[in-house]
């Protein structure tokens, strides 16, 4: 089995709309391990309604790690945060870096809003890049503007922004529109990562492995769930995407139309 790395989860207890108790955090970790995940980034919301501070994320992480060690759950949990665009102006650069994805202070996971096209998105992303941050955009395929015109993300991707798809979009659990836009982005080469965005143990039950199967191309699925997240975690140059003219991928594309 490979080494699946899930870079977007709400596993820390009581910080947002994810795990409600430490027991739920442990249950989420168990489901993830059963699903083949070996490493996970804890990415609580950092947003107006859940204004998580770095210290709270760090304390929650320590608590979860201790519980997993006690329970003998073999899951490595790393720091992170899912930062809303409107919080960027509030947080200082050093606190932003503490939310660095998978403990890499150079990477930030930015929440892509569900509705509307964020007019200041490109400005914000390019400003962050000037300040030395690389950006991962969380689940843009769930946004109706992106669903209508996925190529709007091309410019950001060409400048190095990494696009994360949610596993439940890829395998169809979030419905036809999300699945179609996820595959359209994959087809256009504007998607680089699959993560669960898990909020609870039950949602997580069939997550990363099912999405990897749905991709329909073993090498591409491995790139999306193992190789890309590993490079982000290690701060290494991201690996080139494998060629995808395999029959499996084409079949998966046809199926979702
Ligand atoms: Fe999330």
XYZ file of N, CA and C and ligand atoms in Angstrom:
772
model
N 0.852 -1.210 0.000
C 0.000 0.000 0.000
C 0.875 1.243 0.000
N 0.400 2.217 -0.659
C 1.164 3.458 -0.741
C 1.075 4.272 0.537
N 1.399 5.500 0.402
C 1.415 6.373 1.560
C 0.518 7.581 1.240
N -0.751 7.395 1.509
C -1.713 8.449 1.194
C -1.619 9.562 2.234
N -1.572 10.784 1.749
C -1.466 11.956 2.617
C -2.683 12.840 2.366
N -3.424 13.104 3.418
C -4.659 13.886 3.316
C -4.394 15.281 3.891
N -4.340 16.279 3.010
C -3.899 17.610 3.452
C -5.036 18.553 3.844
N -6.257 18.064 3.962
C -7.359 18.957 4.340
C -8.369 18.184 5.184
N -8.370 18.432 6.499
C -9.299 17.736 7.404
C -9.672 18.656 8.573
N -10.822 18.377 9.136
C -11.260 19.126 10.324
C -11.288 18.173 11.513
N -10.120 17.635 11.821
C -10.008 16.587 12.849
C -9.836 17.145 14.262
N -9.410 18.398 14.379
C -9.181 18.925 15.736
C -10.522 19.215 16.423
N -10.648 18.818 17.698
C -11.952 18.928 18.358
C -12.300 20.360 18.775
N -13.570 20.680 18.627
C -14.178 21.908 19.186
C -13.613 23.218 18.641
N -12.950 23.198 17.499
C -12.446 24.461 16.961
C -13.348 25.001 15.855
N -14.057 24.101 15.195
C -14.910 24.545 14.090
C -16.091 23.579 13.944
N -16.586 23.404 12.737
C -17.717 22.507 12.513
C -17.268 21.070 12.245
N -16.021 20.755 12.578
C -15.499 19.399 12.420
C -15.742 18.570 13.674
N -14.711 17.818 14.102
C -14.842 16.939 15.271
C -15.370 17.725 16.474
N -16.355 17.132 17.167
C -16.971 17.842 18.304
C -16.320 17.465 19.621
N -15.710 16.274 19.657
C -15.055 15.813 20.879
C -13.744 15.144 20.493
N -12.904 14.925 21.505
C -11.645 14.228 21.251
C -11.913 12.792 20.779
N -12.982 12.194 21.300
C -13.348 10.833 20.880
C -13.663 10.822 19.372
N -14.344 11.869 18.919
C -14.646 11.945 17.486
C -13.372 12.108 16.664
N -12.422 12.872 17.197
C -11.138 13.030 16.504
C -10.464 11.676 16.331
N -10.471 10.891 17.409
C -9.833 9.570 17.357
C -10.579 8.669 16.363
N -11.904 8.751 16.372
C -12.693 7.941 15.432
C -12.397 8.342 13.985
N -12.246 9.642 13.749
C -11.897 10.100 12.397
C -10.540 9.557 11.986
N -9.600 9.567 12.923
C -8.257 9.066 12.630
C -8.301 7.577 12.285
N -9.088 6.829 13.052
C -9.220 5.383 12.771
C -9.800 5.149 11.377
N -10.854 5.895 11.021
C -11.456 5.740 9.682
C -10.433 6.051 8.602
N -9.661 7.098 8.831
C -8.659 7.497 7.837
C -7.625 6.397 7.649
N -7.143 5.839 8.759
C -6.137 4.774 8.676
C -6.716 3.569 7.940
N -7.968 3.224 8.262
C -8.623 2.094 7.599
C -8.755 2.343 6.091
N -8.802 3.618 5.721
C -8.968 3.994 4.315
C -7.613 4.159 3.610
N -6.526 3.880 4.320
C -5.197 3.915 3.696
C -4.400 5.185 3.934
N -4.946 6.105 4.722
C -4.236 7.370 4.983
C -3.178 7.146 6.069
N -1.975 7.666 5.826
C -0.895 7.522 6.807
C -0.533 8.847 7.469
N -0.751 9.932 6.730
C -0.417 11.268 7.233
C -1.589 12.188 6.936
N -1.854 13.093 7.861
C -2.986 14.001 7.704
C -2.585 15.383 8.215
N -3.046 16.406 7.504
C -2.885 17.754 8.049
C -4.196 18.147 8.714
N -4.096 18.707 9.907
C -5.284 19.215 10.601
C -5.469 20.663 10.163
N -6.587 20.926 9.469
C -6.777 22.263 8.901
C -8.103 22.886 9.357
N -8.162 23.305 10.634
C -9.396 23.935 11.117
C -9.693 25.219 10.345
N -10.973 25.579 10.275
C -11.352 26.845 9.649
C -10.690 28.005 10.372
N -10.210 28.953 9.605
C -9.730 30.221 10.144
C -10.555 31.247 9.385
N -11.666 31.650 9.967
C -12.696 32.361 9.228
C -13.529 33.157 10.212
N -14.337 34.065 9.720
C -15.069 34.948 10.629
C -15.890 34.168 11.670
N -16.589 33.112 11.224
C -17.425 32.364 12.168
C -16.632 31.380 13.035
N -15.436 31.009 12.604
C -14.550 30.154 13.411
C -13.144 30.770 13.397
N -12.948 31.839 14.148
C -11.669 32.581 14.045
C -10.531 31.898 14.823
N -10.202 30.676 14.424
C -9.167 29.892 15.103
C -7.841 30.648 15.120
N -7.175 30.661 16.267
C -5.833 31.246 16.364
C -4.810 30.118 16.259
N -3.596 30.463 15.875
C -2.550 29.439 15.696
C -2.327 28.657 16.989
N -2.335 29.346 18.122
C -2.085 28.668 19.396
C -3.158 27.621 19.683
N -4.414 27.922 19.310
C -5.506 26.957 19.530
C -5.319 25.723 18.650
N -4.913 25.955 17.397
C -4.651 24.830 16.491
C -3.507 23.977 17.064
N -2.462 24.635 17.547
C -1.305 23.891 18.071
C -1.662 23.087 19.323
N -2.490 23.675 20.187
C -2.905 22.951 21.395
C -3.811 21.770 21.047
N -4.727 21.984 20.113
C -5.615 20.905 19.676
C -4.821 19.763 19.049
N -3.819 20.138 18.275
C -2.971 19.147 17.616
C -2.231 18.289 18.663
N -1.677 18.947 19.677
C -0.952 18.221 20.729
C -1.887 17.238 21.428
N -3.115 17.698 21.672
C -4.117 16.870 22.347
C -4.467 15.636 21.499
N -4.676 15.851 20.210
C -5.034 14.737 19.323
C -3.871 13.766 19.192
N -2.678 14.302 19.046
C -1.501 13.418 18.928
C -1.350 12.544 20.165
N -1.558 13.127 21.328
C -1.434 12.371 22.575
C -2.492 11.264 22.619
N -3.721 11.613 22.249
C -4.803 10.619 22.269
C -4.518 9.477 21.289
N -3.991 9.822 20.100
C -3.712 8.778 19.101
C -2.587 7.859 19.580
N -1.598 8.450 20.262
C -0.495 7.638 20.795
C -1.037 6.678 21.861
N -1.901 7.198 22.735
C -2.488 6.371 23.796
C -3.325 5.231 23.237
N -4.062 5.542 22.163
C -4.963 4.548 21.568
C -4.259 3.656 20.552
N -2.988 3.964 20.279
C -2.235 3.156 19.324
C -2.706 3.303 17.884
N -3.168 4.498 17.508
C -3.597 4.737 16.131
C -2.410 5.291 15.334
N -2.041 4.565 14.277
C -0.814 4.909 13.528
C -1.094 5.953 12.467
N -1.425 7.154 12.900
C -1.664 8.256 11.969
C -0.834 9.448 12.423
N -0.045 9.966 11.489
C 0.745 11.159 11.802
C -0.126 12.378 11.493
N -0.311 13.257 12.467
C -1.144 14.450 12.242
C -0.264 15.692 12.310
N -0.390 16.526 11.281
C 0.481 17.699 11.143
C -0.348 18.991 11.203
N 0.330 20.102 11.460
C -0.405 21.373 11.575
C -0.966 21.865 10.243
N -1.819 22.879 10.350
C -2.387 23.507 9.172
C -3.560 24.390 9.543
N -4.219 24.921 8.538
C -5.404 25.747 8.746
C -6.037 25.997 7.388
N -7.354 26.143 7.378
C -8.048 26.474 6.130
C -8.458 27.936 6.247
N -7.690 28.776 5.587
C -7.794 30.207 5.846
C -8.715 30.885 4.837
N -9.692 31.608 5.362
C -10.623 32.340 4.498
C -9.947 33.622 4.015
N -10.312 34.036 2.807
C -9.689 35.234 2.223
C -9.806 36.445 3.146
N -10.966 36.569 3.817
C -11.160 37.770 4.644
C -10.344 37.762 5.935
N -9.714 36.645 6.275
C -8.865 36.612 7.485
C -7.428 37.000 7.167
N -7.105 37.062 5.886
C -5.705 37.319 5.519
C -5.240 38.679 6.020
N -6.157 39.636 6.004
C -5.780 40.986 6.432
C -5.627 41.058 7.949
N -6.247 40.127 8.663
C -6.263 40.163 10.126
C -5.006 39.520 10.716
N -4.493 38.501 10.032
C -3.383 37.717 10.595
C -2.023 38.262 10.160
N -1.105 38.305 11.103
C 0.275 38.708 10.793
C 0.970 37.561 10.063
N 2.048 37.898 9.350
C 2.752 36.878 8.562
C 3.267 35.731 9.431
N 3.711 36.038 10.674
C 4.266 34.945 11.492
C 3.166 33.997 11.959
N 1.962 34.523 12.199
C 0.869 33.625 12.578
C 0.401 32.813 11.366
N 0.373 33.458 10.203
C 0.036 32.732 8.973
C 0.985 31.555 8.783
N 2.271 31.799 8.999
C 3.276 30.748 8.800
C 3.061 29.579 9.767
N 2.534 29.877 10.966
C 2.249 28.783 11.913
C 1.101 27.914 11.407
N 0.244 28.479 10.578
C -0.821 27.693 9.942
C -0.319 26.986 8.675
N 0.961 27.097 8.378
C 1.540 26.509 7.173
C 1.083 25.059 7.001
N 0.722 24.710 5.768
C 0.111 23.408 5.498
C 1.089 22.256 5.735
N 0.658 21.297 6.523
C 1.447 20.109 6.869
C 2.765 20.501 7.547
N 2.746 21.640 8.248
C 3.932 22.078 8.971
C 4.950 22.762 8.088
N 4.613 22.964 6.817
C 5.515 23.685 5.927
C 5.099 25.163 5.929
N 5.915 26.033 6.552
C 5.490 27.430 6.718
C 5.335 28.194 5.414
N 5.748 27.587 4.295
C 5.636 28.288 3.015
C 4.318 28.042 2.295
N 3.544 27.069 2.778
C 2.306 26.738 2.075
C 1.076 27.125 2.881
N 0.109 27.788 2.233
C -1.151 28.101 2.900
C -2.308 27.469 2.139
N -3.230 26.889 2.918
C -4.466 26.365 2.326
C -5.518 27.468 2.409
N -5.944 27.978 1.261
C -6.946 29.049 1.226
C -8.303 28.473 0.876
N -9.303 28.872 1.653
C -10.657 28.380 1.375
C -11.231 29.107 0.165
N -11.666 28.345 -0.813
C -12.346 28.949 -1.958
C -13.827 29.035 -1.597
N -14.435 30.224 -1.668
C -15.834 30.337 -1.227
C -16.770 29.468 -2.072
N -17.912 29.081 -1.483
C -18.869 28.223 -2.197
C -19.696 29.010 -3.200
N -19.875 30.306 -2.922
C -20.733 31.111 -3.800
C -19.980 32.320 -4.323
N -20.258 32.666 -5.572
C -19.680 33.878 -6.153
C -18.209 33.714 -6.484
N -17.737 34.593 -7.350
C -16.324 34.572 -7.684
C -15.612 35.626 -6.824
N -14.640 35.213 -6.031
C -13.972 36.194 -5.168
C -13.135 37.172 -5.994
N -13.614 38.411 -6.081
C -13.005 39.380 -6.990
C -11.549 39.683 -6.632
N -11.236 39.591 -5.333
C -9.872 39.940 -4.913
C -8.947 38.717 -4.871
N -9.424 37.586 -5.399
C -8.658 36.338 -5.264
C -7.253 36.443 -5.860
N -7.186 36.866 -7.125
C -5.872 36.898 -7.788
C -4.940 37.887 -7.085
N -5.452 39.051 -6.749
C -4.637 40.057 -6.058
C -4.079 39.482 -4.763
N -4.950 38.851 -3.980
C -4.532 38.277 -2.691
C -3.473 37.186 -2.885
N -3.741 36.304 -3.849
C -2.818 35.185 -4.062
C -1.453 35.709 -4.513
N -1.446 36.671 -5.441
C -0.158 37.175 -5.935
C 0.575 37.959 -4.839
N -0.193 38.620 -3.987
C 0.410 39.337 -2.853
C 1.055 38.354 -1.875
N 0.355 37.258 -1.604
C 0.913 36.230 -0.716
C 2.172 35.618 -1.323
N 2.133 35.422 -2.623
C 3.309 34.844 -3.289
C 4.504 35.780 -3.175
N 4.234 37.091 -3.309
C 5.321 38.062 -3.131
C 5.907 37.973 -1.730
N 5.060 37.628 -0.751
C 5.535 37.495 0.629
C 6.098 36.099 0.921
N 6.262 35.299 -0.122
C 6.949 34.022 0.047
C 6.057 32.828 0.308
N 4.736 33.011 0.230
C 3.838 31.877 0.453
C 3.410 31.238 -0.869
N 3.386 29.911 -0.891
C 2.773 29.187 -2.012
C 1.353 28.841 -1.577
N 0.447 28.786 -2.545
C -0.974 28.671 -2.204
C -1.587 27.365 -2.709
N -2.365 26.753 -1.821
C -3.228 25.638 -2.213
C -4.666 26.150 -2.103
N -5.424 26.075 -3.188
C -6.829 26.516 -3.174
C -7.713 25.324 -2.832
N -8.500 25.462 -1.762
C -9.347 24.361 -1.308
C -10.637 24.282 -2.127
N -10.893 23.154 -2.672
C -12.131 22.745 -3.363
C -12.852 23.800 -4.217
N -12.180 24.443 -5.165
C -12.905 25.377 -6.038
C -13.974 24.690 -6.890
N -13.855 23.372 -7.077
C -14.838 22.671 -7.933
C -16.246 22.729 -7.342
N -16.365 23.088 -6.054
C -17.685 23.145 -5.423
C -18.377 24.488 -5.655
N -17.658 25.432 -6.257
C -18.208 26.780 -6.488
C -18.924 26.838 -7.844
N -20.115 27.436 -7.864
C -20.916 27.411 -9.097
C -20.272 28.219 -10.230
N -19.537 29.268 -9.891
C -18.851 30.051 -10.944
C -17.763 29.206 -11.609
N -17.073 28.420 -10.795
C -16.036 27.537 -11.335
C -16.686 26.419 -12.140
N -17.822 25.932 -11.636
C -18.544 24.873 -12.366
C -18.955 25.373 -13.750
N -19.317 26.659 -13.833
C -19.737 27.230 -15.122
C -18.538 27.497 -16.031
N -17.400 27.838 -15.460
C -16.232 28.205 -16.272
C -14.925 27.844 -15.553
N -14.584 26.545 -15.547
C -13.403 26.083 -14.806
C -12.097 26.740 -15.279
N -12.069 27.145 -16.555
C -10.824 27.709 -17.079
C -10.470 29.058 -16.449
N -11.412 29.632 -15.687
C -11.096 30.880 -14.978
C -9.960 30.685 -13.978
N -9.714 29.429 -13.609
C -8.646 29.160 -12.639
C -7.283 28.973 -13.305
N -7.292 28.978 -14.636
C -6.061 28.612 -15.333
C -4.893 29.552 -15.011
N -5.178 30.867 -14.995
C -4.107 31.841 -14.774
C -3.418 31.612 -13.414
N -4.227 31.353 -12.386
C -3.657 31.097 -11.067
C -2.811 29.822 -11.089
N -3.335 28.788 -11.748
C -2.604 27.521 -11.805
C -1.289 27.689 -12.563
N -1.340 28.471 -13.643
C -0.117 28.679 -14.426
C 0.954 29.404 -13.623
N 0.518 30.175 -12.635
C 1.480 30.871 -11.780
C 1.801 30.075 -10.523
N 1.477 28.786 -10.531
C 1.951 27.924 -9.452
C 0.962 27.660 -8.331
N -0.256 28.190 -8.439
C -1.248 27.892 -7.404
C -1.686 26.436 -7.549
N -1.740 25.752 -6.413
C -2.126 24.346 -6.415
C -3.610 24.244 -6.126
N -4.317 23.463 -6.927
C -5.762 23.326 -6.776
C -6.091 21.978 -6.137
N -6.767 22.040 -4.991
C -7.163 20.821 -4.273
C -8.613 20.484 -4.545
N -8.857 19.255 -4.968
C -10.224 18.763 -5.141
C -10.617 17.987 -3.892
N -11.892 18.018 -3.570
C -12.386 17.246 -2.430
C -12.770 15.841 -2.897
N -12.359 14.844 -2.119
C -12.556 13.453 -2.544
C -14.029 13.164 -2.829
N -14.923 13.735 -2.025
C -16.352 13.484 -2.226
C -16.881 14.122 -3.513
N -16.174 15.132 -4.047
C -16.542 15.663 -5.362
C -16.139 14.666 -6.435
N -14.932 14.136 -6.300
C -14.371 13.256 -7.328
C -15.173 11.958 -7.441
N -15.580 11.404 -6.287
C -16.285 10.107 -6.372
C -17.807 10.268 -6.467
N -18.297 11.512 -6.533
C -19.706 11.724 -6.821
C -20.605 11.913 -5.613
N -20.046 11.789 -4.382
C -20.895 11.932 -3.193
C -21.490 13.327 -3.064
N -20.814 14.324 -3.634
C -21.332 15.699 -3.536
C -22.205 16.081 -4.731
N -22.511 15.099 -5.565
C -23.428 15.357 -6.671
C -22.732 15.574 -7.998
N -23.578 15.656 -9.007
C -23.120 15.667 -10.387
C -22.297 16.905 -10.748
N -22.749 18.077 -10.297
C -22.043 19.310 -10.672
C -20.616 19.324 -10.141
N -20.456 18.912 -8.881
C -19.114 18.894 -8.278
C -18.235 17.871 -8.988
N -18.815 16.722 -9.295
C -18.034 15.680 -9.965
C -17.608 16.147 -11.354
N -18.550 16.731 -12.082
C -18.221 17.191 -13.436
C -17.125 18.246 -13.415
N -17.224 19.211 -12.499
C -16.203 20.260 -12.510
C -14.866 19.715 -12.027
N -14.897 18.752 -11.087
C -13.637 18.142 -10.635
C -12.927 17.476 -11.818
N -13.686 16.705 -12.603
C -13.069 16.013 -13.743
C -12.676 16.978 -14.856
N -13.454 18.044 -15.009
C -13.098 19.055 -16.017
C -11.759 19.709 -15.646
N -11.601 20.013 -14.364
C -10.339 20.614 -13.908
C -9.175 19.640 -14.096
N -9.425 18.358 -13.805
C -8.390 17.338 -14.022
C -8.008 17.272 -15.493
N -9.026 17.300 -16.336
C -8.815 17.212 -17.773
C -8.019 18.420 -18.281
N -8.317 19.603 -17.733
C -7.635 20.828 -18.152
C -6.243 20.961 -17.528
N -5.911 20.049 -16.623
C -4.617 20.140 -15.942
C -4.598 21.231 -14.882
N -5.783 21.583 -14.352
C -5.864 22.625 -13.315
C -6.271 22.009 -11.976
N -5.847 20.790 -11.709
C -6.119 20.163 -10.409
C -4.894 19.346 -10.034
N -4.480 19.459 -8.788
C -3.178 18.905 -8.411
C -3.193 18.030 -7.173
N -4.357 17.959 -6.524
C -4.350 17.354 -5.198
C -5.771 16.880 -4.884
N -5.879 15.720 -4.228
C -7.176 15.312 -3.682
C -7.031 15.216 -2.165
N -7.979 15.805 -1.448
C -7.984 15.715 0.017
C -9.418 15.491 0.469
N -9.592 15.030 1.725
C -10.947 14.614 2.136
C -11.838 15.764 2.586
N -11.261 16.805 3.182
C -12.064 17.855 3.834
C -13.031 17.212 4.835
N -12.572 16.146 5.491
C -13.430 15.393 6.410
C -13.792 16.234 7.629
N -15.093 16.187 7.988
C -15.573 16.907 9.162
C -16.009 15.957 10.280
N -16.283 14.686 9.947
C -16.791 13.726 10.931
C -16.421 12.319 10.486
N -16.406 11.382 11.450
C -15.975 10.018 11.100
C -16.836 9.382 10.016
N -18.160 9.601 10.040
C -19.025 8.924 9.070
C -18.815 9.442 7.649
N -18.605 10.740 7.517
C -18.378 11.314 6.194
C -17.074 10.756 5.624
N -16.182 10.445 6.545
C -14.849 10.036 6.156
C -14.801 8.589 5.687
N -15.794 7.795 6.088
C -15.686 6.341 5.986
C -15.161 5.869 4.630
N -15.774 6.330 3.568
C -15.215 5.979 2.265
C -14.742 7.269 1.612
N -13.498 7.556 1.752
C -13.012 8.861 1.337
C -11.958 8.819 0.267
N -10.717 8.806 0.675
C -9.605 8.962 -0.247
C -9.484 7.794 -1.221
N -9.678 6.561 -0.740
C -9.450 5.409 -1.625
C -10.527 5.367 -2.713
N -11.764 5.713 -2.326
C -12.846 5.704 -3.301
C -12.621 6.774 -4.373
N -12.148 7.943 -3.939
C -11.863 9.016 -4.898
C -10.723 8.608 -5.827
N -9.686 7.976 -5.250
C -8.544 7.542 -6.063
C -9.011 6.547 -7.122
N -9.910 5.636 -6.735
C -10.462 4.677 -7.709
C -11.242 5.405 -8.800
N -12.014 6.415 -8.381
C -12.869 7.134 -9.334
C -12.050 7.877 -10.390
N -10.828 8.254 -10.054
C -9.980 8.969 -11.016
C -9.761 8.107 -12.262
N -9.675 6.796 -12.077
C -9.610 5.906 -13.232
C -8.226 5.742 -13.831
N -7.203 6.259 -13.168
C -5.831 6.123 -13.659
C -4.933 6.014 -12.425
N -4.314 4.862 -12.267
C -3.574 4.570 -11.038
C -2.438 5.578 -10.810
N -1.690 5.876 -11.874
C -0.539 6.780 -11.722
C -1.001 8.193 -11.372
N -2.067 8.633 -12.030
C -2.590 9.972 -11.751
C -3.141 10.049 -10.320
N -3.854 9.000 -9.907
C -4.416 8.974 -8.551
C -3.299 9.021 -7.510
N -2.216 8.303 -7.777
C -1.092 8.306 -6.835
C -0.454 9.694 -6.769
N -0.359 10.340 -7.907
C 0.193 11.696 -7.950
C -0.665 12.650 -7.110
N -1.983 12.499 -7.234
C -2.919 13.403 -6.555
C -3.022 13.161 -5.050
N -2.817 11.908 -4.627
C -3.040 11.580 -3.211
C -1.774 11.225 -2.439
N -0.655 11.026 -3.160
C 0.585 10.675 -2.461
C 1.739 11.597 -2.830
N 2.035 11.676 -4.140
C 3.262 12.365 -4.555
C 3.173 13.878 -4.392
N 2.069 14.482 -4.811
C 1.926 15.938 -4.651
C 1.897 16.335 -3.175
N 1.037 15.690 -2.359
C 1.048 16.086 -0.942
C 2.400 15.835 -0.253
N 3.111 14.783 -0.672
C 4.423 14.516 -0.050
C 5.390 15.651 -0.358
N 5.347 16.159 -1.594
C 6.257 17.241 -1.982
C 5.922 18.528 -1.226
N 4.634 18.796 -1.051
C 4.206 19.992 -0.314
C 4.680 19.902 1.132
N 4.482 18.727 1.707
C 4.877 18.494 3.093
C 6.374 18.698 3.288
N 7.160 18.212 2.339
C 8.617 18.255 2.462
C 9.210 19.558 1.924
N 8.394 20.386 1.294
C 8.915 21.621 0.707
C 9.791 21.351 -0.509
N 9.518 20.236 -1.188
C 10.295 19.899 -2.384
C 9.599 20.416 -3.639
N 10.346 20.458 -4.729
C 9.751 20.846 -6.010
C 8.656 19.831 -6.332
N 7.490 20.326 -6.742
C 6.375 19.399 -6.985
C 6.654 18.555 -8.234
N 6.342 17.257 -8.157
C 6.639 16.356 -9.284
C 5.728 16.613 -10.479
N 6.255 16.342 -11.677
C 5.450 16.527 -12.894
C 4.286 15.535 -12.893
N 3.169 15.966 -13.440
C 2.004 15.078 -13.515
C 2.251 13.965 -14.527
N 1.896 12.745 -14.176
C 2.096 11.646 -15.136
C 1.145 11.800 -16.323
N 1.508 11.269 -17.481
C 0.612 11.349 -18.640
C -0.702 10.617 -18.340
N -1.820 11.104 -18.891
C -3.119 10.542 -18.500
C -3.929 10.045 -19.686
N -3.243 9.617 -20.746
C -3.992 9.106 -21.896
C -4.342 7.636 -21.726
N -4.444 7.238 -20.459
C -4.797 5.842 -20.192
C -6.287 5.617 -20.390
N -6.661 4.424 -20.812
C -8.078 4.125 -21.033
C -8.928 4.328 -19.783
N -8.400 3.964 -18.619
C -9.172 4.087 -17.375
C -9.626 5.507 -17.128
N -8.709 6.464 -17.324
C -9.026 7.869 -17.083
C -10.058 8.355 -18.095
N -9.879 7.975 -19.351
C -10.839 8.390 -20.379
C -12.226 7.830 -20.070
N -12.249 6.586 -19.620
C -13.542 5.976 -19.268
C -14.197 6.741 -18.131
N -13.389 7.092 -17.109
C -13.926 7.833 -15.957
C -14.477 9.182 -16.433
N -13.791 9.822 -17.371
C -14.244 11.105 -17.901
C -15.573 10.948 -18.634
N -15.628 9.894 -19.464
C -16.855 9.661 -20.227
C -18.026 9.403 -19.296
N -17.743 8.607 -18.258
C -18.796 8.195 -17.322
C -19.429 9.396 -16.629
N -18.605 10.419 -16.334
C -19.163 11.519 -15.547
C -19.913 12.521 -16.437
N -19.824 12.381 -17.740
C -20.533 13.340 -18.602
C -22.043 13.114 -18.608
Fe -12.482 22.410 4.919
